[in-house]
Amino acid sequence: MVFPHAKLNVDGIVNSLRDKILTGTYPPGERLVETDLADEFGVSRGPVRDALKRLAGVGLVTAKNNVGVQVRTFSLADAKAFYQLREALEVQVAQLAAQHAGDAEMARIKYLLHEHEELIHRHPDGAYVQDEKDQDFHLVLVDIASNPLIHKLLADELYPQSVLLRRSHRMVKGRGAKAFFEHQQIAEAIYANDHVLAGMLMTRHIQSSWRSFYSGQQCKSENQSDDR
Amino acid sequence: MVFPHAKLNVDGIVNSLRDKILTGTYPPGERLVETDLADEFGVSRGPVRDALKRLAGVGLVTAKNNVGVQVRTFSLADAKAFYQLREALEVQVAQLAAQHAGDAEMARIKYLLHEHEELIHRHPDGAYVQDEKDQDFHLVLVDIASNPLIHKLLADELYPQSVLLRRSHRMVKGRGAKAFFEHQQIAEAIYANDHVLAGMLMTRHIQSSWRSFYSGQQCKSENQSDDR
DNA sequence: AAAAGAAAGATTGTTTACAATGTGGTTATA
DNA sequence: TATAACCACATTGTAAACAATCTTTCTTTT
């Protein structure tokens, strides 16, 4: 007999809940009831409350006093603010990465881009795997930037939120090839340790991503103006 | 008979604890024991646990599993990462403020700088009040930038952490006059809606602040290398 | 019939008691 | 004397019961 989960502590509950949110088991707007989750995980409400509070702290759920928590939904205004914040952080990451990158780091980037290139040739419009590789590229840069605070913000908060954002507003099919080209440009600047250029190119990269997202939302102008 | 605090909910406990941390009642490194705090606030451990977890979420305390929490201490490496993050956010804030600023916002900045100028003349080296005004300036810009996410990050996390940072490493006396001049430069760029210049000047402003902090730490090279 | 009010149910907030873990000191042993 | 094992204490993690709050539904009144 196999136990579905031996005995989950708070960290385990957080991880499990995050997975279920990011994979869509709990879609945006879904209410998360403490007692239900407690039964589901086979624990009492205490650890579940702690887990939900941590998820609220990283912006994956929203909590209202005496009412409850639900999976976060992104309004268009939220999305705009999100991209502005991400731009600020990613530009700094690109600059720091360009300053810190040595031979080993450059080799790491080159290998990743090579893999990505092959993927594009095999699946010219495979939006999903390309989004994966896109996040990989940015994560590698965050690693190289060597700033634990920014790393935590991007890896633990913004990137998960980014997945949720894609799930809230159904994204227009990824812009894989164009993004890959921009990655190559940024990489070139990093190889040259040109942090100014790397920053500028990253600015354009994120803004380009935002425009792609925004135009995709404008076409199907449903009632996306729910700001709650 | 007066009750010290009518009946504190979690938000009240968070506020009270934050005040006591930022004012130095609980200095950096101090252990915060749940039962003690519970007695002090006249509640049970539950709300105190919630409050501590939220304070950990905004980086004012550090928590270790099965051990406890203590007021956050900043290593020099922490401080460097902190300033890099702050630079990224503040530069974006300056750019956005320059883009959004209309007559009303510009008048608000002008009034604030006028007040600050008088203060400098009256107290040429009053480090404390000048740090206050410094934060005021940056807060006003954050307001004008109109980005709730960045606002929350800076106002609720980085600025409080900044106070704690000053408390960890005894700061060299503030650089009030120089900072004020840099504020004026930034303001000029904002008046001209020149977001590129505003961003550049803010970059210099934060980096200048960092150099001031860093040089002040280098002189008295104690065992500041504790990275725990 | 519509709107205001009250009661019942569901859910979160809090308290208390218990279990598990880590820490520090004491003692025995080399 | 130094070190390792062990035990007692302090503190955190979890569970279960109780209190407070919100939401929904049903009733009452105009």
Short mmCIF file of C-alpha atoms (C1' of nucleotides) in Angstrom, two decimals:
data_model
loop_
_atom_site.label_atom_id
_atom_site.label_comp_id
_atom_site.label_asym_id
_atom_site.label_seq_id
_atom_site.Cartn_x
_atom_site.Cartn_y
_atom_site.Cartn_z
CA MET A 1 0.00 0.00 0.00
CA VAL A 2 1.29 3.35 -0.99
CA PHE A 3 0.57 6.54 0.85
CA PRO A 4 -0.11 9.43 -1.51
CA HIS A 5 2.19 11.66 0.55
CA ALA A 6 4.02 10.26 3.54
CA LYS A 7 3.54 13.22 5.87
CA LEU A 8 3.59 16.71 4.52
CA ASN A 9 5.09 19.58 6.47
CA VAL A 10 4.41 23.22 5.61
CA ASP A 11 7.08 23.35 2.90
CA GLY A 12 5.64 20.27 1.26
CA ILE A 13 2.15 21.75 1.32
CA VAL A 14 3.42 24.99 -0.19
CA ASN A 15 5.14 23.10 -3.00
CA SER A 16 2.14 20.93 -3.68
CA LEU A 17 -0.26 23.87 -3.72
CA ARG A 18 2.04 25.89 -5.96
CA ASP A 19 2.24 23.03 -8.44
CA LYS A 20 -1.52 22.65 -8.49
CA ILE A 21 -1.94 26.37 -9.04
CA LEU A 22 0.65 26.62 -11.81
CA THR A 23 -0.55 23.52 -13.62
CA GLY A 24 -4.14 24.71 -13.53
CA THR A 25 -5.59 22.17 -11.12
CA TYR A 26 -6.66 25.22 -9.15
CA PRO A 27 -7.41 27.83 -11.85
CA PRO A 28 -7.29 31.61 -11.25
CA GLY A 29 -10.21 32.75 -9.12
CA GLU A 30 -10.70 29.35 -7.48
CA ARG A 31 -11.43 29.59 -3.78
CA LEU A 32 -9.07 27.64 -1.53
CA VAL A 33 -10.89 26.51 1.63
CA GLU A 34 -8.71 25.66 4.58
CA THR A 35 -10.72 22.69 5.82
CA ASP A 36 -10.93 21.11 2.38
CA LEU A 37 -7.19 21.43 1.84
CA ALA A 38 -6.53 20.12 5.35
CA ASP A 39 -8.57 17.00 4.62
CA GLU A 40 -6.93 16.63 1.22
CA PHE A 41 -3.42 16.75 2.69
CA GLY A 42 -4.33 14.74 5.74
CA VAL A 43 -3.24 17.42 8.20
CA SER A 44 -5.00 19.98 10.37
CA ARG A 45 -5.79 23.55 9.39
CA GLY A 46 -2.72 25.04 11.02
CA PRO A 47 -0.08 24.03 8.46
CA VAL A 48 -2.53 24.78 5.65
CA ARG A 49 -3.03 28.31 6.96
CA ASP A 50 0.73 28.82 7.11
CA ALA A 51 1.13 27.53 3.56
CA LEU A 52 -1.62 29.81 2.24
CA LYS A 53 -0.06 32.81 3.92
CA ARG A 54 3.26 32.07 2.28
CA LEU A 55 1.62 31.70 -1.10
CA ALA A 56 -0.09 35.04 -0.51
CA GLY A 57 3.31 36.50 0.30
CA VAL A 58 4.66 35.51 -3.11
CA GLY A 59 1.52 36.70 -4.89
CA LEU A 60 0.09 33.38 -6.09
CA VAL A 61 -3.09 33.76 -4.05
CA THR A 62 -4.95 36.74 -2.64
CA ALA A 63 -6.31 36.67 0.92
CA LYS A 64 -9.10 38.74 2.41
CA ASN A 65 -9.68 38.95 6.16
CA ASN A 66 -12.51 36.81 7.45
CA VAL A 67 -13.39 35.80 3.93
CA GLY A 68 -10.69 33.50 2.57
CA VAL A 69 -8.15 33.11 -0.18
CA GLN A 70 -8.45 32.47 -3.87
CA VAL A 71 -6.00 31.83 -6.66
CA ARG A 72 -4.80 35.18 -7.94
CA THR A 73 -6.39 36.71 -10.99
CA PHE A 74 -4.56 39.29 -13.09
CA SER A 75 -6.32 42.36 -14.44
CA LEU A 76 -4.78 44.11 -17.42
CA ALA A 77 -3.56 46.83 -15.05
CA ASP A 78 -1.93 44.14 -12.92
CA ALA A 79 -0.22 42.76 -15.99
CA LYS A 80 1.14 46.17 -16.95
CA ALA A 81 2.54 46.78 -13.47
CA PHE A 82 3.97 43.28 -13.53
CA TYR A 83 5.87 43.83 -16.76
CA GLN A 84 7.20 47.18 -15.52
CA LEU A 85 8.53 45.51 -12.39
CA ARG A 86 9.97 42.63 -14.34
CA GLU A 87 11.68 45.04 -16.72
CA ALA A 88 13.35 46.85 -13.85
CA LEU A 89 14.71 43.63 -12.37
CA GLU A 90 15.69 41.91 -15.61
CA VAL A 91 17.59 44.94 -16.87
CA GLN A 92 19.61 44.99 -13.68
CA VAL A 93 20.15 41.24 -14.04
CA ALA A 94 21.43 41.65 -17.58
CA GLN A 95 23.81 44.40 -16.49
CA LEU A 96 25.14 42.41 -13.56
CA ALA A 97 25.44 39.26 -15.65
CA ALA A 98 27.47 41.16 -18.24
CA GLN A 99 29.76 42.42 -15.51
CA HIS A 100 30.22 39.06 -13.77
CA ALA A 101 30.34 36.71 -16.74
CA GLY A 102 33.58 34.81 -17.21
CA ASP A 103 34.45 31.99 -19.61
CA ALA A 104 32.46 29.37 -17.75
CA GLU A 105 29.32 31.50 -17.62
CA MET A 106 29.57 32.43 -21.29
CA ALA A 107 29.95 28.76 -22.20
CA ARG A 108 26.84 28.00 -20.21
CA ILE A 109 24.84 30.60 -22.10
CA LYS A 110 26.18 29.42 -25.46
CA TYR A 111 25.20 25.83 -24.74
CA LEU A 112 21.69 26.87 -23.71
CA LEU A 113 21.18 28.99 -26.82
CA HIS A 114 22.46 26.15 -28.99
CA GLU A 115 19.87 23.82 -27.48
CA HIS A 116 17.19 26.42 -27.98
CA GLU A 117 18.16 26.90 -31.62
CA GLU A 118 17.74 23.19 -32.36
CA LEU A 119 14.37 23.23 -30.63
CA ILE A 120 13.18 26.08 -32.82
CA HIS A 121 14.18 24.24 -35.97
CA ARG A 122 12.37 21.08 -34.92
CA HIS A 123 9.23 22.78 -33.60
CA PRO A 124 8.93 26.10 -35.43
CA ASP A 125 5.83 27.15 -33.48
CA GLY A 126 5.92 25.02 -30.34
CA ALA A 127 4.86 27.78 -28.00
CA TYR A 128 5.05 25.75 -24.82
CA VAL A 129 8.58 24.38 -25.02
CA GLN A 130 9.78 27.76 -26.23
CA ASP A 131 8.31 29.50 -23.20
CA GLU A 132 10.13 26.92 -21.09
CA LYS A 133 13.43 27.72 -22.78
CA ASP A 134 12.72 31.43 -22.50
CA GLN A 135 12.44 31.08 -18.74
CA ASP A 136 15.59 28.97 -18.76
CA PHE A 137 17.53 31.75 -20.44
CA HIS A 138 16.37 34.34 -17.96
CA LEU A 139 17.03 32.00 -15.04
CA VAL A 140 20.60 31.39 -16.18
CA LEU A 141 21.17 35.13 -16.36
CA VAL A 142 19.74 35.56 -12.87
CA ASP A 143 22.14 32.89 -11.67
CA ILE A 144 25.10 34.62 -13.25
CA ALA A 145 24.04 37.98 -11.84
CA SER A 146 24.82 36.56 -8.38
CA ASN A 147 22.35 38.64 -6.41
CA PRO A 148 20.40 36.49 -3.94
CA LEU A 149 17.70 39.11 -3.37
CA ILE A 150 16.92 39.61 -7.03
CA HIS A 151 17.22 35.87 -7.60
CA LYS A 152 14.62 35.21 -4.94
CA LEU A 153 12.27 37.86 -6.27
CA LEU A 154 12.42 36.63 -9.85
CA ALA A 155 12.66 32.88 -9.33
CA ASP A 156 10.25 32.55 -6.42
CA GLU A 157 7.75 35.30 -7.20
CA LEU A 158 7.76 36.86 -10.65
CA TYR A 159 8.37 33.76 -12.76
CA PRO A 160 5.64 31.74 -11.03
CA GLN A 161 3.34 34.75 -11.33
CA SER A 162 4.25 34.88 -14.99
CA VAL A 163 2.95 31.35 -15.44
CA LEU A 164 -0.24 32.33 -13.67
CA LEU A 165 -0.52 35.42 -15.83
CA ARG A 166 -0.37 33.29 -18.98
CA ARG A 167 -3.10 31.17 -17.45
CA SER A 168 -5.36 34.12 -16.63
CA HIS A 169 -5.21 35.80 -20.03
CA ARG A 170 -4.97 33.17 -22.68
CA MET A 171 -1.78 34.18 -24.40
CA VAL A 172 -1.47 34.65 -28.10
CA LYS A 173 0.83 31.97 -29.48
CA GLY A 174 4.39 32.49 -28.27
CA ARG A 175 6.83 34.59 -30.23
CA GLY A 176 9.54 32.00 -29.94
CA ALA A 177 11.76 32.83 -32.91
CA LYS A 178 11.78 36.55 -32.26
CA ALA A 179 12.50 36.08 -28.57
CA PHE A 180 15.34 33.71 -29.41
CA PHE A 181 16.93 36.32 -31.66
CA GLU A 182 16.71 38.89 -28.89
CA HIS A 183 18.31 36.41 -26.51
CA GLN A 184 21.18 36.03 -28.93
CA GLN A 185 21.67 39.79 -29.05
CA ILE A 186 21.72 40.01 -25.27
CA ALA A 187 24.15 37.10 -25.10
CA GLU A 188 26.50 38.87 -27.51
CA ALA A 189 26.57 41.90 -25.24
CA ILE A 190 27.30 39.68 -22.26
CA TYR A 191 30.13 37.93 -24.11
CA ALA A 192 31.63 41.41 -24.60
CA ASN A 193 31.05 42.28 -20.94
CA ASP A 194 29.15 45.30 -22.26
CA HIS A 195 26.71 45.87 -19.41
CA VAL A 196 25.28 49.06 -20.88
CA LEU A 197 24.33 47.37 -24.13
CA ALA A 198 23.08 44.28 -22.31
CA GLY A 199 20.78 46.46 -20.23
CA MET A 200 19.43 48.31 -23.25
CA LEU A 201 18.75 45.11 -25.16
CA MET A 202 17.02 43.55 -22.18
CA THR A 203 14.82 46.63 -21.88
CA ARG A 204 13.76 46.16 -25.47
CA HIS A 205 13.30 42.42 -24.97
CA ILE A 206 10.89 42.81 -22.06
CA GLN A 207 9.03 45.69 -23.68
CA SER A 208 8.68 43.64 -26.83
CA SER A 209 7.26 40.80 -24.77
CA TRP A 210 4.81 43.22 -23.15
CA ARG A 211 3.66 44.59 -26.52
CA SER A 212 3.10 41.06 -27.76
CA PHE A 213 1.00 40.30 -24.69
CA TYR A 214 -0.89 43.59 -24.79
CA SER A 215 -1.82 43.46 -28.47
CA GLY A 216 -3.03 39.91 -27.98
CA GLN A 217 -5.38 41.17 -25.28
CA GLN A 218 -6.69 44.15 -27.23
CA CYS A 219 -8.06 42.02 -30.11
CA LYS A 220 -10.46 39.98 -28.03
CA SER A 221 -11.68 42.86 -25.87
CA GLU A 222 -13.83 40.83 -23.57
CA ASN A 223 -14.71 42.12 -20.13
CA GLN A 224 -11.05 41.97 -19.11
CA SER A 225 -11.53 45.09 -17.01
CA ASP A 226 -12.32 43.29 -13.79
CA ASP A 227 -10.00 45.00 -11.34
CA ARG A 228 -10.96 43.07 -8.24
CA MET B 1 -7.80 52.09 34.02
CA VAL B 2 -6.29 52.13 30.61
CA PHE B 3 -5.50 49.02 28.61
CA PRO B 4 -2.17 49.24 26.84
CA HIS B 5 -3.77 47.94 23.63
CA ALA B 6 -7.47 47.23 23.43
CA LYS B 7 -7.27 43.94 21.56
CA LEU B 8 -4.66 43.42 18.89
CA ASN B 9 -5.39 41.43 15.77
CA VAL B 10 -2.66 40.11 13.50
CA ASP B 11 -2.30 43.39 11.60
CA GLY B 12 -1.91 45.27 14.86
CA ILE B 13 0.74 42.85 16.06
CA VAL B 14 2.63 43.17 12.78
CA ASN B 15 2.59 46.96 13.04
CA SER B 16 3.65 46.95 16.66
CA LEU B 17 6.47 44.49 16.04
CA ARG B 18 7.67 46.41 12.99
CA ASP B 19 7.80 49.62 14.99
CA LYS B 20 9.74 47.97 17.77
CA ILE B 21 12.18 46.52 15.25
CA LEU B 22 12.68 49.76 13.34
CA THR B 23 13.04 51.91 16.45
CA GLY B 24 15.58 49.53 17.93
CA THR B 25 13.53 48.14 20.81
CA TYR B 26 14.34 44.79 19.24
CA PRO B 27 17.83 45.29 17.79
CA PRO B 28 19.22 43.23 14.86
CA GLY B 29 20.03 39.69 15.94
CA GLU B 30 17.54 39.72 18.83
CA ARG B 31 15.62 36.47 19.16
CA LEU B 32 11.87 36.80 19.08
CA VAL B 33 10.23 34.05 21.13
CA GLU B 34 6.61 33.31 20.34
CA THR B 35 5.46 32.70 23.90
CA ASP B 36 7.10 35.86 25.20
CA LEU B 37 5.50 37.98 22.51
CA ALA B 38 2.17 36.27 23.06
CA ASP B 39 2.25 37.21 26.74
CA GLU B 40 3.40 40.72 25.91
CA PHE B 41 0.52 41.31 23.51
CA GLY B 42 -2.00 39.47 25.63
CA VAL B 43 -2.91 36.97 22.92
CA SER B 44 -2.08 33.35 22.19
CA ARG B 45 0.76 32.10 20.05
CA GLY B 46 -1.34 31.72 16.91
CA PRO B 47 -1.60 35.37 15.87
CA VAL B 48 2.01 35.95 16.91
CA ARG B 49 3.14 33.14 14.61
CA ASP B 50 1.18 34.68 11.74
CA ALA B 51 2.68 38.09 12.41
CA LEU B 52 6.21 36.72 12.53
CA LYS B 53 5.70 34.89 9.26
CA ARG B 54 4.57 38.08 7.60
CA LEU B 55 7.55 39.97 8.94
CA ALA B 56 9.76 37.21 7.58
CA GLY B 57 8.03 37.65 4.24
CA VAL B 58 9.04 41.30 4.07
CA GLY B 59 12.57 40.56 5.24
CA LEU B 60 12.53 42.20 8.66
CA VAL B 61 13.15 38.94 10.50
CA THR B 62 14.74 35.65 9.52
CA ALA B 63 13.14 32.35 10.49
CA LYS B 64 14.72 28.91 10.79
CA ASN B 65 12.64 25.75 11.02
CA ASN B 66 12.29 24.35 14.53
CA VAL B 67 14.63 27.00 15.86
CA GLY B 68 12.90 30.35 15.78
CA VAL B 69 13.12 33.83 14.36
CA GLN B 70 15.43 36.74 15.01
CA VAL B 71 15.58 40.32 13.86
CA ARG B 72 17.40 40.38 10.55
CA THR B 73 21.08 41.21 10.46
CA PHE B 74 22.71 42.53 7.29
CA SER B 75 26.09 41.32 6.17
CA LEU B 76 28.06 43.54 3.83
CA ALA B 77 27.14 41.17 1.00
CA ASP B 78 23.48 41.57 1.94
CA ALA B 79 23.87 45.33 1.82
CA LYS B 80 25.43 45.19 -1.63
CA ALA B 81 22.63 43.01 -3.00
CA PHE B 82 20.14 45.32 -1.32
CA TYR B 83 21.49 48.41 -3.03
CA GLN B 84 21.57 46.67 -6.41
CA LEU B 85 17.92 45.72 -6.04
CA ARG B 86 16.98 49.17 -4.86
CA GLU B 87 18.80 50.73 -7.80
CA ALA B 88 16.85 48.59 -10.25
CA LEU B 89 13.52 49.59 -8.73
CA GLU B 90 14.26 53.26 -8.13
CA VAL B 91 15.54 53.79 -11.65
CA GLN B 92 12.31 52.39 -13.02
CA VAL B 93 10.40 54.59 -10.58
CA ALA B 94 12.23 57.69 -11.77
CA GLN B 95 11.54 56.82 -15.40
CA LEU B 96 7.86 56.17 -14.77
CA ALA B 97 7.51 59.30 -12.64
CA ALA B 98 9.05 61.37 -15.42
CA GLN B 99 6.57 59.89 -17.87
CA HIS B 100 3.49 60.32 -15.66
CA ALA B 101 4.25 63.65 -14.01
CA GLY B 102 1.80 66.46 -14.77
CA ASP B 103 1.52 69.93 -13.26
CA ALA B 104 0.09 68.73 -9.97
CA GLU B 105 2.82 66.12 -9.45
CA MET B 106 5.57 68.58 -10.33
CA ALA B 107 4.17 71.11 -7.85
CA ARG B 108 4.20 68.41 -5.20
CA ILE B 109 7.87 67.68 -5.82
CA LYS B 110 8.76 71.37 -5.86
CA TYR B 111 7.04 71.93 -2.52
CA LEU B 112 8.84 68.98 -0.97
CA LEU B 113 12.25 70.11 -2.21
CA HIS B 114 11.57 73.63 -0.96
CA GLU B 115 10.85 72.29 2.50
CA HIS B 116 13.97 70.18 2.36
CA GLU B 117 16.09 73.13 1.36
CA GLU B 118 14.98 75.15 4.36
CA LEU B 119 15.74 72.19 6.60
CA ILE B 120 19.28 71.97 5.24
CA HIS B 121 19.91 75.64 5.93
CA ARG B 122 18.64 75.39 9.47
CA HIS B 123 20.35 72.08 10.33
CA PRO B 124 23.41 71.82 8.04
CA ASP B 125 24.36 68.36 9.34
CA GLY B 126 21.19 67.01 10.87
CA ALA B 127 21.60 63.51 9.53
CA TYR B 128 18.36 62.12 10.93
CA VAL B 129 15.84 64.63 9.62
CA GLN B 130 17.65 64.60 6.28
CA ASP B 131 17.33 60.85 5.99
CA GLU B 132 13.64 61.33 6.75
CA LYS B 133 13.30 63.84 3.93
CA ASP B 134 15.34 61.64 1.65
CA GLN B 135 12.83 58.83 2.10
CA ASP B 136 10.02 61.36 1.59
CA PHE B 137 11.42 62.31 -1.79
CA HIS B 138 11.70 58.74 -2.93
CA LEU B 139 8.25 57.92 -1.60
CA VAL B 140 6.70 60.79 -3.54
CA LEU B 141 8.35 59.55 -6.71
CA VAL B 142 7.05 56.05 -6.04
CA ASP B 143 3.58 57.53 -5.64
CA ILE B 144 3.82 59.39 -8.93
CA ALA B 145 5.15 56.32 -10.71
CA SER B 146 1.71 54.74 -10.14
CA ASN B 147 2.82 51.14 -10.04
CA PRO B 148 1.20 49.27 -7.11
CA LEU B 149 3.63 46.36 -7.28
CA ILE B 150 6.76 48.49 -7.15
CA HIS B 151 5.12 50.71 -4.55
CA LYS B 152 4.49 47.73 -2.31
CA LEU B 153 8.00 46.40 -2.75
CA LEU B 154 9.68 49.69 -1.94
CA ALA B 155 7.36 51.09 0.70
CA ASP B 156 6.61 47.87 2.57
CA GLU B 157 9.88 46.00 2.15
CA LEU B 158 12.94 47.89 0.97
CA TYR B 159 12.48 51.15 2.87
CA PRO B 160 11.87 49.39 6.21
CA GLN B 161 14.83 47.14 5.46
CA SER B 162 16.82 50.28 4.75
CA VAL B 163 16.11 51.54 8.25
CA LEU B 164 17.21 48.21 9.63
CA LEU B 165 20.34 48.32 7.51
CA ARG B 166 21.27 51.68 8.98
CA ARG B 167 20.75 50.12 12.38
CA SER B 168 22.93 47.08 11.67
CA HIS B 169 25.93 48.96 10.31
CA ARG B 170 26.27 52.22 12.12
CA MET B 171 26.09 54.64 9.22
CA VAL B 172 28.57 57.38 8.64
CA LYS B 173 26.83 60.70 9.14
CA GLY B 174 24.31 61.33 6.38
CA ARG B 175 25.31 63.06 3.18
CA GLY B 176 22.31 65.37 3.28
CA ALA B 177 23.46 68.33 1.18
CA LYS B 178 24.87 66.16 -1.62
CA ALA B 179 21.77 63.98 -1.71
CA PHE B 180 19.58 67.06 -1.86
CA PHE B 181 21.47 68.36 -4.87
CA GLU B 182 21.03 65.04 -6.63
CA HIS B 183 17.32 65.15 -5.82
CA GLN B 184 17.13 68.54 -7.48
CA GLN B 185 18.80 67.19 -10.60
CA ILE B 186 16.37 64.30 -10.79
CA ALA B 187 13.46 66.67 -10.23
CA GLU B 188 14.61 68.85 -13.14
CA ALA B 189 14.58 65.83 -15.43
CA ILE B 190 11.09 64.94 -14.24
CA TYR B 191 9.86 68.51 -14.84
CA ALA B 192 11.07 68.07 -18.42
CA ASN B 193 9.40 64.65 -18.67
CA ASP B 194 12.82 63.35 -19.66
CA HIS B 195 12.58 59.78 -18.44
CA VAL B 196 15.93 58.73 -19.87
CA LEU B 197 17.79 61.45 -17.99
CA ALA B 198 15.75 60.86 -14.84
CA GLY B 199 16.74 57.20 -14.92
CA MET B 200 20.42 57.97 -15.43
CA LEU B 201 20.48 60.48 -12.60
CA MET B 202 18.69 58.10 -10.28
CA THR B 203 21.26 55.42 -11.11
CA ARG B 204 24.01 57.80 -10.06
CA HIS B 205 22.09 58.85 -6.96
CA ILE B 206 21.68 55.32 -5.64
CA GLN B 207 25.23 54.32 -6.56
CA SER B 208 26.51 57.42 -4.80
CA SER B 209 24.51 56.45 -1.73
CA TRP B 210 26.02 52.97 -1.90
CA ARG B 211 29.57 54.29 -2.20
CA SER B 212 28.98 56.51 0.82
CA PHE B 213 27.74 53.51 2.79
CA TYR B 214 30.50 51.20 1.58
CA SER B 215 33.39 53.55 2.29
CA GLY B 216 31.98 54.17 5.74
CA GLN B 217 32.11 50.42 6.36
CA GLN B 218 35.62 49.91 4.99
CA CYS B 219 37.24 52.27 7.51
CA LYS B 220 36.20 50.36 10.58
CA SER B 221 36.84 46.89 9.15
CA GLU B 222 35.47 44.91 12.05
CA ASN B 223 34.38 41.32 11.60
CA GLN B 224 31.54 42.41 9.34
CA SER B 225 32.00 39.26 7.28
CA ASP B 226 29.43 37.21 9.13
CA ASP B 227 27.28 35.85 6.34
CA ARG B 228 24.79 33.93 8.43
"C1'" DA C 1 -43.69 41.68 -5.63
"C1'" DA C 2 -39.73 43.99 -3.80
"C1'" DA C 3 -36.94 45.18 -0.09
"C1'" DA C 4 -35.43 44.93 4.50
"C1'" DG C 5 -34.40 42.06 8.34
"C1'" DA C 6 -33.30 37.88 10.82
"C1'" DA C 7 -31.71 33.26 11.35
"C1'" DA C 8 -28.94 29.30 9.82
"C1'" DG C 9 -24.92 27.55 7.69
"C1'" DA C 10 -20.24 27.81 6.26
"C1'" DT C 11 -15.68 29.55 6.89
"C1'" DT C 12 -12.12 31.94 9.06
"C1'" DG C 13 -9.80 33.66 13.53
"C1'" DT C 14 -8.27 32.30 18.09
"C1'" DT C 15 -7.25 29.56 22.06
"C1'" DT C 16 -5.59 25.59 24.47
"C1'" DA C 17 -3.32 21.27 24.86
"C1'" DC C 18 -0.15 17.98 23.03
"C1'" DA C 19 3.82 16.25 20.14
"C1'" DA C 20 8.31 16.86 18.08
"C1'" DT C 21 12.57 19.09 17.63
"C1'" DG C 22 16.64 21.56 18.89
"C1'" DT C 23 19.71 23.41 22.54
"C1'" DG C 24 22.57 23.41 26.47
"C1'" DG C 25 24.41 21.44 30.36
"C1'" DT C 26 25.84 17.48 33.00
"C1'" DT C 27 28.10 13.30 33.57
"C1'" DA C 28 30.76 9.53 32.45
"C1'" DT C 29 34.74 7.92 30.04
"C1'" DA C 30 39.11 7.94 27.63
"C1'" DT D 1 41.51 17.70 30.71
"C1'" DA D 2 39.02 16.93 26.70
"C1'" DT D 3 35.38 14.64 24.43
"C1'" DA D 4 31.32 12.15 23.66
"C1'" DA D 5 26.91 10.51 25.05
"C1'" DC D 6 22.84 11.47 27.38
"C1'" DC D 7 19.24 13.75 29.77
"C1'" DA D 8 16.43 17.82 30.96
"C1'" DC D 9 14.72 22.13 29.43
"C1'" DA D 10 13.10 25.56 26.28
"C1'" DT D 11 10.86 26.43 22.08
"C1'" DT D 12 8.62 25.50 17.90
"C1'" DG D 13 5.20 22.49 15.09
"C1'" DT D 14 0.64 20.35 15.03
"C1'" DA D 15 -3.99 19.07 16.36
"C1'" DA D 16 -8.58 19.77 17.98
"C1'" DA D 17 -12.15 22.61 20.06
"C1'" DC D 18 -14.21 27.10 20.56
"C1'" DA D 19 -15.41 31.99 19.16
"C1'" DA D 20 -16.23 35.50 15.74
"C1'" DT D 21 -17.36 36.87 11.19
"C1'" DC D 22 -19.31 36.67 6.75
"C1'" DT D 23 -22.63 34.84 3.35
"C1'" DT D 24 -26.81 32.98 2.01
"C1'" DT D 25 -31.46 31.94 2.48
"C1'" DC D 26 -35.79 32.40 4.37
"C1'" DT D 27 -39.15 35.18 6.45
"C1'" DT D 28 -41.55 39.35 7.29
"C1'" DT D 29 -43.22 43.80 6.15
"C1'" DT D 30 -44.57 47.55 3.21
#
